CSV table of C-alpha atoms and ligand atoms in Angstrom, one decimal:
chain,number,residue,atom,x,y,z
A,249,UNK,CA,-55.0,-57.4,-25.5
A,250,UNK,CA,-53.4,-57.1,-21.8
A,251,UNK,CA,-56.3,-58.5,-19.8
A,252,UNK,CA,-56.9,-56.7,-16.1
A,253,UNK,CA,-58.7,-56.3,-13.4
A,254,UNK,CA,-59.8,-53.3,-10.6
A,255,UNK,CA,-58.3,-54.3,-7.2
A,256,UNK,CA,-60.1,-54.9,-4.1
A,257,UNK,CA,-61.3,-51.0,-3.0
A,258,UNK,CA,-59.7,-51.9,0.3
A,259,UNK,CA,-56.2,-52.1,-1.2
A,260,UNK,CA,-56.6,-48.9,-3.4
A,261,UNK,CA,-58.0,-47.0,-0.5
A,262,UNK,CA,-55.0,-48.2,1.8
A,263,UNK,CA,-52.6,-46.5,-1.2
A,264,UNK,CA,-54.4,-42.8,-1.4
A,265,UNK,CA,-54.7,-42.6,2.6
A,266,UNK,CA,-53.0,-39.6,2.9
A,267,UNK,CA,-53.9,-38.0,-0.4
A,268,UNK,CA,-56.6,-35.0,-0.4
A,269,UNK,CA,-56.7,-34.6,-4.5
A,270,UNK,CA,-56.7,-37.4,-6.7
A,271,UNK,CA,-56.1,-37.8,-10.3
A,272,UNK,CA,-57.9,-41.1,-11.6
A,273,UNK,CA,-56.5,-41.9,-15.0
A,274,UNK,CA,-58.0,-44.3,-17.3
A,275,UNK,CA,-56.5,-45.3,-20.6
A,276,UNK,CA,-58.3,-46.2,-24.1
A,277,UNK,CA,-56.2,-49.2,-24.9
A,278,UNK,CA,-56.7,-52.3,-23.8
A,279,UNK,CA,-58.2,-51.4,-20.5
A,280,UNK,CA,-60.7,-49.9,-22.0
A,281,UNK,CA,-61.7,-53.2,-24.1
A,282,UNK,CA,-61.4,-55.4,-20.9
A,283,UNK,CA,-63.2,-53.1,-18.9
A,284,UNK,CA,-61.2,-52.7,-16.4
A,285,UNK,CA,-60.5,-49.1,-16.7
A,286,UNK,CA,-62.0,-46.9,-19.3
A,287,UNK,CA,-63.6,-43.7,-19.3
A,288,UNK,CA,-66.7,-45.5,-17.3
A,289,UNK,CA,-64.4,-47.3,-14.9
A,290,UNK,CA,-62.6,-44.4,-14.2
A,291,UNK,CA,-65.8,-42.7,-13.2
A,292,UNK,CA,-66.8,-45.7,-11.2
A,293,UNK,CA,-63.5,-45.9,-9.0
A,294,UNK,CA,-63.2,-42.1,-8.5
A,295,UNK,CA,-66.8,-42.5,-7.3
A,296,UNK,CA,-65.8,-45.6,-5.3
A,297,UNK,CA,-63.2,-43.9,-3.7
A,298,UNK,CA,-64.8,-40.3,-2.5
A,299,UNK,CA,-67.2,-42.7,-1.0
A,300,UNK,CA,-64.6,-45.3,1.2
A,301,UNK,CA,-63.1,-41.9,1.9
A,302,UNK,CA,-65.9,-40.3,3.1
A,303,UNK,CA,-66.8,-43.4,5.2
A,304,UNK,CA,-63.6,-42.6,6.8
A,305,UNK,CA,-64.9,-39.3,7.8
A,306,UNK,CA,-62.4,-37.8,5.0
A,307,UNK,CA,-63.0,-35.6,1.9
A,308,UNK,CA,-61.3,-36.3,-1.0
A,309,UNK,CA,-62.0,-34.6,-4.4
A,310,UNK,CA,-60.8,-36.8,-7.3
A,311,UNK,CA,-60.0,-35.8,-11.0
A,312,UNK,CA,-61.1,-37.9,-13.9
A,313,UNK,CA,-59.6,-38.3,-17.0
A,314,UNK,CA,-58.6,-40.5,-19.6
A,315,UNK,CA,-55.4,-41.3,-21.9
A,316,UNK,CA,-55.3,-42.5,-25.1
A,317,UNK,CA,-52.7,-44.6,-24.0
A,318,UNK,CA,-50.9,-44.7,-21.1
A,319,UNK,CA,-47.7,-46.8,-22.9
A,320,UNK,CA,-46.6,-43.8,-25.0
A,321,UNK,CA,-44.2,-41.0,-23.9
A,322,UNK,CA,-46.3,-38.6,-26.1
A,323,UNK,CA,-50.0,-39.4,-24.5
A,324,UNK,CA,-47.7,-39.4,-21.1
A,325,UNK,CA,-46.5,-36.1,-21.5
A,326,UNK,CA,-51.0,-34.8,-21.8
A,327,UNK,CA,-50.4,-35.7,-17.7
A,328,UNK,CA,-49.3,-31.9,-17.8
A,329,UNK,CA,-52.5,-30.0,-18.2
A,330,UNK,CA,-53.4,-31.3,-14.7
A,331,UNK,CA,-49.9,-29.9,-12.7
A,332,UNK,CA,-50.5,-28.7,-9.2
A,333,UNK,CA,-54.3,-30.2,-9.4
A,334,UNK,CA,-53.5,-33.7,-7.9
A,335,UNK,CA,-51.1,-35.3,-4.9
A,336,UNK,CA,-51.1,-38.6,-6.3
A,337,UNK,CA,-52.4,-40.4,-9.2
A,338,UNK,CA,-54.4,-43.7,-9.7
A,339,UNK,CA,-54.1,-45.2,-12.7
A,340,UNK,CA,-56.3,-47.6,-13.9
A,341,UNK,CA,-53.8,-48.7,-17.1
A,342,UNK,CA,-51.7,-52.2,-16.6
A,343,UNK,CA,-48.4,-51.9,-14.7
A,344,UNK,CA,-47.6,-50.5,-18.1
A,345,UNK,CA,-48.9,-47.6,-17.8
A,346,UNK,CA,-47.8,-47.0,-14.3
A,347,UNK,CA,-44.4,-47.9,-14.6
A,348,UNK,CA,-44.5,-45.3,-17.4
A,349,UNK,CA,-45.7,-42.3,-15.9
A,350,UNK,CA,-43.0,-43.7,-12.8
A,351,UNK,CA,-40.4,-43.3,-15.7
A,352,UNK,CA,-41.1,-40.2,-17.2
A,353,UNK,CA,-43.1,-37.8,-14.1
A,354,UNK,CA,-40.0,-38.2,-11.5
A,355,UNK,CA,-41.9,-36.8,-8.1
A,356,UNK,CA,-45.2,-37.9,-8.8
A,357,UNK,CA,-46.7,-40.5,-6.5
A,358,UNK,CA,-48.7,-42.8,-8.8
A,359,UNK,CA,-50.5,-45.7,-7.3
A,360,UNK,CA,-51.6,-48.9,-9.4
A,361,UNK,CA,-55.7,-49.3,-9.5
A,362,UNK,CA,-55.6,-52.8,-11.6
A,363,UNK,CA,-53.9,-56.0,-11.5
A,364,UNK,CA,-52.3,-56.6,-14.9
A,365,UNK,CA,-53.6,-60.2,-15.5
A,366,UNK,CA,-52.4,-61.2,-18.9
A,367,UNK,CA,-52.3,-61.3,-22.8
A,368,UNK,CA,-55.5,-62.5,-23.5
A,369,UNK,CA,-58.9,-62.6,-25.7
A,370,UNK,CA,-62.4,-62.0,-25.1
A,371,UNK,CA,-64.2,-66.0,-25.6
A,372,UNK,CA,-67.2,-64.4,-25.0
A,373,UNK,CA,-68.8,-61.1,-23.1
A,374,UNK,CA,-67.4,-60.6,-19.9
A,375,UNK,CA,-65.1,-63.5,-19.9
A,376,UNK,CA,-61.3,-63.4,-20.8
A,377,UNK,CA,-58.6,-66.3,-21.2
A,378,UNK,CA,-54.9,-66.2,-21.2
A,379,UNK,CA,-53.2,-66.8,-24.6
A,380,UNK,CA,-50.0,-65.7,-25.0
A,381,UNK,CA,-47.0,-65.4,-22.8
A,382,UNK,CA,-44.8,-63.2,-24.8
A,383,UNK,CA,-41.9,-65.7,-24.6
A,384,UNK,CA,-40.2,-64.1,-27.2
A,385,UNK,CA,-40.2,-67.0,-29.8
A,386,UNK,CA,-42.7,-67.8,-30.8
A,387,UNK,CA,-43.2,-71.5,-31.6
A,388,UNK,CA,-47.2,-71.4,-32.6
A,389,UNK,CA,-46.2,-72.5,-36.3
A,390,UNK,CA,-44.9,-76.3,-34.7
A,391,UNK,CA,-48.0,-76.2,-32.1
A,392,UNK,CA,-51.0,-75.9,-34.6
A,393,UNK,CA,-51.2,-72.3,-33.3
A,394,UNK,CA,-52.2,-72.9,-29.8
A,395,UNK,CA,-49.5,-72.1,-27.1
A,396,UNK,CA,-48.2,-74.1,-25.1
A,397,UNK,CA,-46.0,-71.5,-23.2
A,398,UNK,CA,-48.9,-70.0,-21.5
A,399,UNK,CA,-51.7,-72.6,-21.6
A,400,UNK,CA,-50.0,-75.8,-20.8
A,401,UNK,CA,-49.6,-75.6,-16.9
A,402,UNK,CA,-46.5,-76.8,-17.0
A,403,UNK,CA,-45.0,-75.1,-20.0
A,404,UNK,CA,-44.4,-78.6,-21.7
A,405,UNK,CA,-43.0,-78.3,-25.1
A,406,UNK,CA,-43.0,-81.8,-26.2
A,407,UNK,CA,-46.2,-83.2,-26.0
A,408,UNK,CA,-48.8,-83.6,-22.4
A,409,UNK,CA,-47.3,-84.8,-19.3
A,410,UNK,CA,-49.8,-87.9,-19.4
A,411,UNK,CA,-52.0,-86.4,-16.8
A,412,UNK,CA,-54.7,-84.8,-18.7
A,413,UNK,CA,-58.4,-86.6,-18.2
A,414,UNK,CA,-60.9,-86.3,-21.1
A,415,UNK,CA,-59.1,-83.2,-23.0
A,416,UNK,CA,-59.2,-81.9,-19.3
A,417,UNK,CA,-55.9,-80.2,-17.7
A,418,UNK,CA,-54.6,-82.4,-14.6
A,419,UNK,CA,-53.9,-79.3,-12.6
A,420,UNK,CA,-57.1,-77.9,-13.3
A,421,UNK,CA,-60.4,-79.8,-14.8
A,422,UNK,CA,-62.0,-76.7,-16.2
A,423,UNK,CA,-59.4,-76.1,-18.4
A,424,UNK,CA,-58.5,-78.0,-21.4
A,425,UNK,CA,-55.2,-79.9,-21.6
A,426,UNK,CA,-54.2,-77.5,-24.6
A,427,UNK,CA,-51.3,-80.4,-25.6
A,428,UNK,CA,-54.2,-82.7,-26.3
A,429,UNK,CA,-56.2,-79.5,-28.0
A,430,UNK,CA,-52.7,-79.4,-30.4
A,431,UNK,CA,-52.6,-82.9,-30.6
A,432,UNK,CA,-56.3,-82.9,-31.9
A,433,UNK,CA,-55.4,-79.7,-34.5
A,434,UNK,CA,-53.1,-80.8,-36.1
A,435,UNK,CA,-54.3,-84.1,-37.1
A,436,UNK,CA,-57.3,-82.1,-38.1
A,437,UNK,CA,-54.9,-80.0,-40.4
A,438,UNK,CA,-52.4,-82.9,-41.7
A,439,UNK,CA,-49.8,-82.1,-40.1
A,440,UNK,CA,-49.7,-85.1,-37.2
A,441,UNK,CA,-46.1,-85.6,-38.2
A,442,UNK,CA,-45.2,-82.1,-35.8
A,443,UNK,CA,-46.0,-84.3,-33.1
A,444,UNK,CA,-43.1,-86.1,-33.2
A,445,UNK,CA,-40.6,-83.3,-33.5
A,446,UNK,CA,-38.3,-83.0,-30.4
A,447,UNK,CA,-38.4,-79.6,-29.8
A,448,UNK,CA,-34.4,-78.6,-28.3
A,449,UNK,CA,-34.1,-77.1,-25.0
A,450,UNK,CA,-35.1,-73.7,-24.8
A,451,UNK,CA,-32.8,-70.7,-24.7
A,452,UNK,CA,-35.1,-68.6,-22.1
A,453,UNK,CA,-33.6,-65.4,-22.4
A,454,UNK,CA,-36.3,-64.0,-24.5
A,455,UNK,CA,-38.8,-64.6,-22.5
A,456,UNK,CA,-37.3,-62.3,-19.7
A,457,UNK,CA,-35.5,-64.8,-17.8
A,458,UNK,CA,-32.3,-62.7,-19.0
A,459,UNK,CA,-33.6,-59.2,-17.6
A,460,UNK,CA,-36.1,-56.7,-19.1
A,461,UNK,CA,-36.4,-56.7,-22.7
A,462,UNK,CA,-36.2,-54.5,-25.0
A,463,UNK,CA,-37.2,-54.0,-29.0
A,464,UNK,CA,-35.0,-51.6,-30.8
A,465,UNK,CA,-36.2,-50.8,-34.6
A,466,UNK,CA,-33.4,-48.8,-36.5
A,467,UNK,CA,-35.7,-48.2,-39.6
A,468,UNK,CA,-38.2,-46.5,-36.8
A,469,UNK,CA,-35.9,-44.6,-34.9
A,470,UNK,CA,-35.0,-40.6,-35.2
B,37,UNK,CA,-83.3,-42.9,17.8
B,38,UNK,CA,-85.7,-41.5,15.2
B,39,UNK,CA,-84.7,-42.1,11.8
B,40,UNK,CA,-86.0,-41.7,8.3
B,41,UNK,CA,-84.4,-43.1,5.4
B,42,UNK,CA,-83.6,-41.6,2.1
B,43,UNK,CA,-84.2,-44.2,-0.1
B,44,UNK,CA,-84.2,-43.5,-4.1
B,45,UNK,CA,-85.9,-46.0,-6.4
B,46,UNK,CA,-84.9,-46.6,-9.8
B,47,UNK,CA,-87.7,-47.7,-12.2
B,48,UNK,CA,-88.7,-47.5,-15.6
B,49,UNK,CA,-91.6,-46.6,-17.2
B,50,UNK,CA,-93.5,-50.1,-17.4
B,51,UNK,CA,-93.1,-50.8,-14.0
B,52,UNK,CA,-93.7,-47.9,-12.9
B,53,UNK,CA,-97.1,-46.9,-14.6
B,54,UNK,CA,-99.3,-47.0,-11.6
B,55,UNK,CA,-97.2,-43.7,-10.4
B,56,UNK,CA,-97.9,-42.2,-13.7
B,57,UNK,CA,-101.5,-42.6,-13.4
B,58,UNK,CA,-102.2,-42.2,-9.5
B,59,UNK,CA,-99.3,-39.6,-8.9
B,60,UNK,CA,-97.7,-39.0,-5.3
B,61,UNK,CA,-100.8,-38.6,-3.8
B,62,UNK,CA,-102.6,-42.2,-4.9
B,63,UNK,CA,-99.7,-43.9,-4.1
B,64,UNK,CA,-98.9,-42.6,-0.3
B,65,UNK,CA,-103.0,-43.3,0.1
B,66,UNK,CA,-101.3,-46.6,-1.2
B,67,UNK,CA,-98.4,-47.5,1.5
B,68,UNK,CA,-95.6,-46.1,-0.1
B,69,UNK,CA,-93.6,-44.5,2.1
B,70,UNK,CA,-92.5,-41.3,2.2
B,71,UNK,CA,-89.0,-42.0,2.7
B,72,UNK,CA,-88.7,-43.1,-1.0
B,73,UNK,CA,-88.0,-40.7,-4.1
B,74,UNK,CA,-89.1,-42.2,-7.3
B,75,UNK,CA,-86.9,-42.0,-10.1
B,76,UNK,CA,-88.4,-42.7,-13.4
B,77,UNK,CA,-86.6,-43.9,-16.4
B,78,UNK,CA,-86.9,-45.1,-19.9
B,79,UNK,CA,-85.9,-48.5,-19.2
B,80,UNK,CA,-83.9,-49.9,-16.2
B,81,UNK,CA,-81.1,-51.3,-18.8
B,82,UNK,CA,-80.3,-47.3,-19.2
B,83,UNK,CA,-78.6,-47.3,-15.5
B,84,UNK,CA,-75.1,-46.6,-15.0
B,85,UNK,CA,-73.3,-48.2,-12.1
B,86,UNK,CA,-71.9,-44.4,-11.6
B,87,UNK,CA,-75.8,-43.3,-11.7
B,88,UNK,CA,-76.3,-45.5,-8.8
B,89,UNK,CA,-73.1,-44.5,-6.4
B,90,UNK,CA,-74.1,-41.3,-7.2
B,91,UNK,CA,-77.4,-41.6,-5.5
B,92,UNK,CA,-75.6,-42.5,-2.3
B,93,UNK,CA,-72.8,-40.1,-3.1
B,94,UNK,CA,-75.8,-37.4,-2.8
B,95,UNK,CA,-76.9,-38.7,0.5
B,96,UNK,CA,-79.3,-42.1,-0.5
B,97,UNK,CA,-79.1,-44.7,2.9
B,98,UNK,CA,-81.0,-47.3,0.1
B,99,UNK,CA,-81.9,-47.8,-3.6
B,100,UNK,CA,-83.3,-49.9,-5.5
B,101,UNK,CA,-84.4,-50.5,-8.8
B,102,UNK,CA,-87.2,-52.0,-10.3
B,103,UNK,CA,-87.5,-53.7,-13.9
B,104,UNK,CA,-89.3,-55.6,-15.8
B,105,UNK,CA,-88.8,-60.2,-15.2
B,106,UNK,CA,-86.2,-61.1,-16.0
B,107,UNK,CA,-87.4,-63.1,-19.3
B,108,UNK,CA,-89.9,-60.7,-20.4
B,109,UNK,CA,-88.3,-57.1,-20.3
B,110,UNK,CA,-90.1,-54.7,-22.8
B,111,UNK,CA,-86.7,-53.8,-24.0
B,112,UNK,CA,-85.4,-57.6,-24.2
B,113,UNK,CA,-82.3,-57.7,-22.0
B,114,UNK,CA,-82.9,-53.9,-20.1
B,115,UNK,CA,-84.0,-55.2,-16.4
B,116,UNK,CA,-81.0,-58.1,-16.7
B,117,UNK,CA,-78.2,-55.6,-17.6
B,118,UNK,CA,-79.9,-53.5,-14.7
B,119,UNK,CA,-79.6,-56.5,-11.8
B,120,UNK,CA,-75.7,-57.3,-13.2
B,121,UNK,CA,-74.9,-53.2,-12.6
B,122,UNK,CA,-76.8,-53.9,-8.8
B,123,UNK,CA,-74.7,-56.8,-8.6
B,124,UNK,CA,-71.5,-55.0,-9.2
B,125,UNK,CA,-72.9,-52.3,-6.6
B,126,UNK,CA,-73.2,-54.8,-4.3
B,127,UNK,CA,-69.7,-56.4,-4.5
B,128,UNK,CA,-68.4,-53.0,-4.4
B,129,UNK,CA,-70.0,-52.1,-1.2
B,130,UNK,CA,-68.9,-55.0,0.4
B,131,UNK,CA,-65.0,-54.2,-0.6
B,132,UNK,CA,-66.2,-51.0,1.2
B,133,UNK,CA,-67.3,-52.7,4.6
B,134,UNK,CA,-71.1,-51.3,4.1
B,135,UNK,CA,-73.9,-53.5,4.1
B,136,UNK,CA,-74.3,-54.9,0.3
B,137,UNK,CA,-78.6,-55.1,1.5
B,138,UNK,CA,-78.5,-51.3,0.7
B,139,UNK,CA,-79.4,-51.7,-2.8
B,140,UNK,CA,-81.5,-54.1,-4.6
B,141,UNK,CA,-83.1,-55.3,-7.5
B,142,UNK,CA,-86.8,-56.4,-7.9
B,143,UNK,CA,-88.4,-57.4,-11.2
B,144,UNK,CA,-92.0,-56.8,-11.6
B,145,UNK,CA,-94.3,-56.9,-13.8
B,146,UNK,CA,-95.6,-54.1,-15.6
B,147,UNK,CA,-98.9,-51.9,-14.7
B,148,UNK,CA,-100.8,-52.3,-11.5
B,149,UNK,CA,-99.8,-54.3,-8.6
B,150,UNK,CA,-99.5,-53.9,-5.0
B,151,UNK,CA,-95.8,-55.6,-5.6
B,152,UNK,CA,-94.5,-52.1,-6.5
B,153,UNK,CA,-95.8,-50.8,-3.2
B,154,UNK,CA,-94.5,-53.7,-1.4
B,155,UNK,CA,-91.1,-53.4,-2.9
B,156,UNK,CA,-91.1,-49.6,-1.3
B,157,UNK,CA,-92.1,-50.8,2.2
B,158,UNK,CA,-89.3,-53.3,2.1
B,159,UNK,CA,-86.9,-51.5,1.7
B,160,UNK,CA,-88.6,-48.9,4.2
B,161,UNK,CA,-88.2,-51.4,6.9
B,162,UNK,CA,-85.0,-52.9,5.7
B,163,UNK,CA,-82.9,-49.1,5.3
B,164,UNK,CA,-84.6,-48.1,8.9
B,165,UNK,CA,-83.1,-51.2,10.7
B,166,UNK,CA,-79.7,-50.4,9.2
B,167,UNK,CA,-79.5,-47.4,9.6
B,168,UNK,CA,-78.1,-44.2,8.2
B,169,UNK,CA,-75.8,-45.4,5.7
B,170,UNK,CA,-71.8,-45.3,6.5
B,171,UNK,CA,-71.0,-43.4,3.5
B,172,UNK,CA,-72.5,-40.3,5.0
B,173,UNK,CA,-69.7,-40.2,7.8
B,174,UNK,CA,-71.7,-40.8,11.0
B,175,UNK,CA,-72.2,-43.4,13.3
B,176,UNK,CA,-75.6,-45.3,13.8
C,755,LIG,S1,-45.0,-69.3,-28.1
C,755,LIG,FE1,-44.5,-67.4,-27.0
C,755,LIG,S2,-45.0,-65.7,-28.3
C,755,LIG,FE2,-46.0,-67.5,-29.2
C,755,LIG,S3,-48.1,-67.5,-28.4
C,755,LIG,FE3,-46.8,-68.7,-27.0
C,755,LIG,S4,-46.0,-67.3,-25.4
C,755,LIG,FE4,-46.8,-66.1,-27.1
C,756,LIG,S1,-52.7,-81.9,-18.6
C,756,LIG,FE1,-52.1,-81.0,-20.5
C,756,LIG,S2,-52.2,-78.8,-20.1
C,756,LIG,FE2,-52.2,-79.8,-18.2
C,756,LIG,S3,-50.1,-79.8,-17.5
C,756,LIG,FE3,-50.5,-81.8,-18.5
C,756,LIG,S4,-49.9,-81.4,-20.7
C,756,LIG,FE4,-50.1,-79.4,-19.7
């Protein structure tokens, strides 16, 4: 899921200064797994933010509600049954979300509530790791299935840097040097030759470094 | 400057079982003060962080919430989800520039005890030396 977390009340508060009535928007996708803003975040922000505005000596009245998702044109378009209620929106979906409600409501001012972290997983409850990059090409079939794109701090395809201490990362010691974690798999699952493969230099034009990206399914299309 | 507090306690119902039997009366004869509302609930663990920003929302200058220790909540895990939502209050008030000493937790033990009452006058004292809270829009 895309991992994320609420921003400092400070910051959001600096972005709805000037607003009087404010639509909080949650989203049930990922958000909602990650907590970060659900149906119960979203009544916990718009709660959050009457109060810092009241502080300020200003009223505020805010408007809760909640998307299925915020990443479809179709849930996007359910922003209508609120018209006229609201001078900006705070949405509590990743950048996502906010860049699509940018795209498709042209004059609305939408502000962002979370900071999109990253793909990740839940180890355990209340803490998330990062797990994938979306590179584009995906290589997880020569790594033993752990990544090495985004859990290798330097990205290294070919094997760890030589820095790692005990299984532990160089660049941090909390964090497991995932080239020795692959190193350790695949022997585990016969297949310690992939180790010596010399992966070619990578074409990173997939992974964004050519400009937005885009997925285009004929077979889906109308 | 005279000022009373409006301070609304959170408690559940093995905690709070002395208030059950003596009623408002018994405990003011007590020492708990009169700027406190009691709030009585099933089990602390039922407590939504909105629940809580709502009582200052509707004018609180302090809550608090008493549950059961930590290890030995009648409902297992109710009084530790219940500090973790305080907790979150806490960090959220301090985001807020308002002092994070407005709310607390206490774990107690169940039935009789002059903790309970002590709890209250704490937070008496503590909520009078602050002040009204910031959140209702005026200055100390
Ligand atoms: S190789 Fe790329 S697509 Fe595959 S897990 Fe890593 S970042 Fe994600
Ligand atoms: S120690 Fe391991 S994970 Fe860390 S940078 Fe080196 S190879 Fe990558």
């Amino acid at each position: 899921m895309i991992v994320a977390e609420r921003k400092p009340m400070n910051e959001v508060l600096g972005m709805v200064q000037d607003a009087k009535r404010i639509l909080v928007l949650g989203c049930r996708g990922c958000v909602t797994v990650c907590s970060a803003g659900g149906e119960r975040e979203v009544e916990i922000l718009a709660s959050l933010l009457r109060l810092g505005m009241k502080k300020q000596g200003k009223e505020v009245e805010t408007i809760e509600g909640t998307l299925v998702r915020q990443c479809d044109k179709e849930y996007i378009d359910g922003i209508d049954q609120w018209d006229g209620q609201y001078d900006a929106i705070v949405s509590m979906a990743c950048g996502v979300g906010v860049n699509f409600i940018s795209n498709l409501l042209p004059t609305a001012k939408v502000y962002p509530a979370v900071n999109t972290t990253f793909f990740g997983g839940s180890e355990e409850q209340g803490v998330w790791s990062e797990q994938c990059a979306g590179c584009g090409d995906c290589i997880l079939h020569l790594t033993g299935g752990l990544c090495p794109v985004a859990r290798c701090a330097k990205n290294l395809m070919n094997g760890p840097c030589g820095g790692s201490v005990d299984g532990k990362c160089e660049i941090n010691p909390k964090v497991e040097c995932i080239w020795q974690s692959i190193h350790d798999r695949l022997g585990r699952i016969d297949s310690q030759e992939m180790m010596n493969r010399i992966m070619p230099i990578r074409d990173w034009s997939t992974a964004g470094h050519g400009g937005p990206r885009k997925v285009l399914r004929d077979d889906l299309t109308i | 400057m005279s000022f009373t507090p409006d301070i609304q306690a959170f408690t559940c119902h093995y905690t709070s079982q002395q208030t059950l039997a003596e009623g408002e009366k018994g405990l003011k004869e007590d020492g708990l003060p009169g700027s406190i509302t009691l709030n009585r609930l099933v089990c602390t663990g039922k407590l939504q962080v909105s629940t809580l920003l709502k009582a200052f929302e509707d004018g609180a200058d302090g809550v608090y919430v008493v549950g059961c220790p930590i290890d030995q909540c009648h409902n297992v895990m109710g009084s530790q989800r219940a500090a973790k939502r305080v907790l979150a209050i806490k960090k959220a008030l301090v985001e807020l520039d308002v002092e994070p000493e407005r709310i607390e937790m206490y774990h107690q033990a169940r039935g009789f005890h002059p903790e309970f009452i002590e709890a209250g006058q704490k937070m008496d004292k503590r909520i009078t030396e602050l002040g009204p809270c910031p959140f209702k829009g005026e200055s100390k």
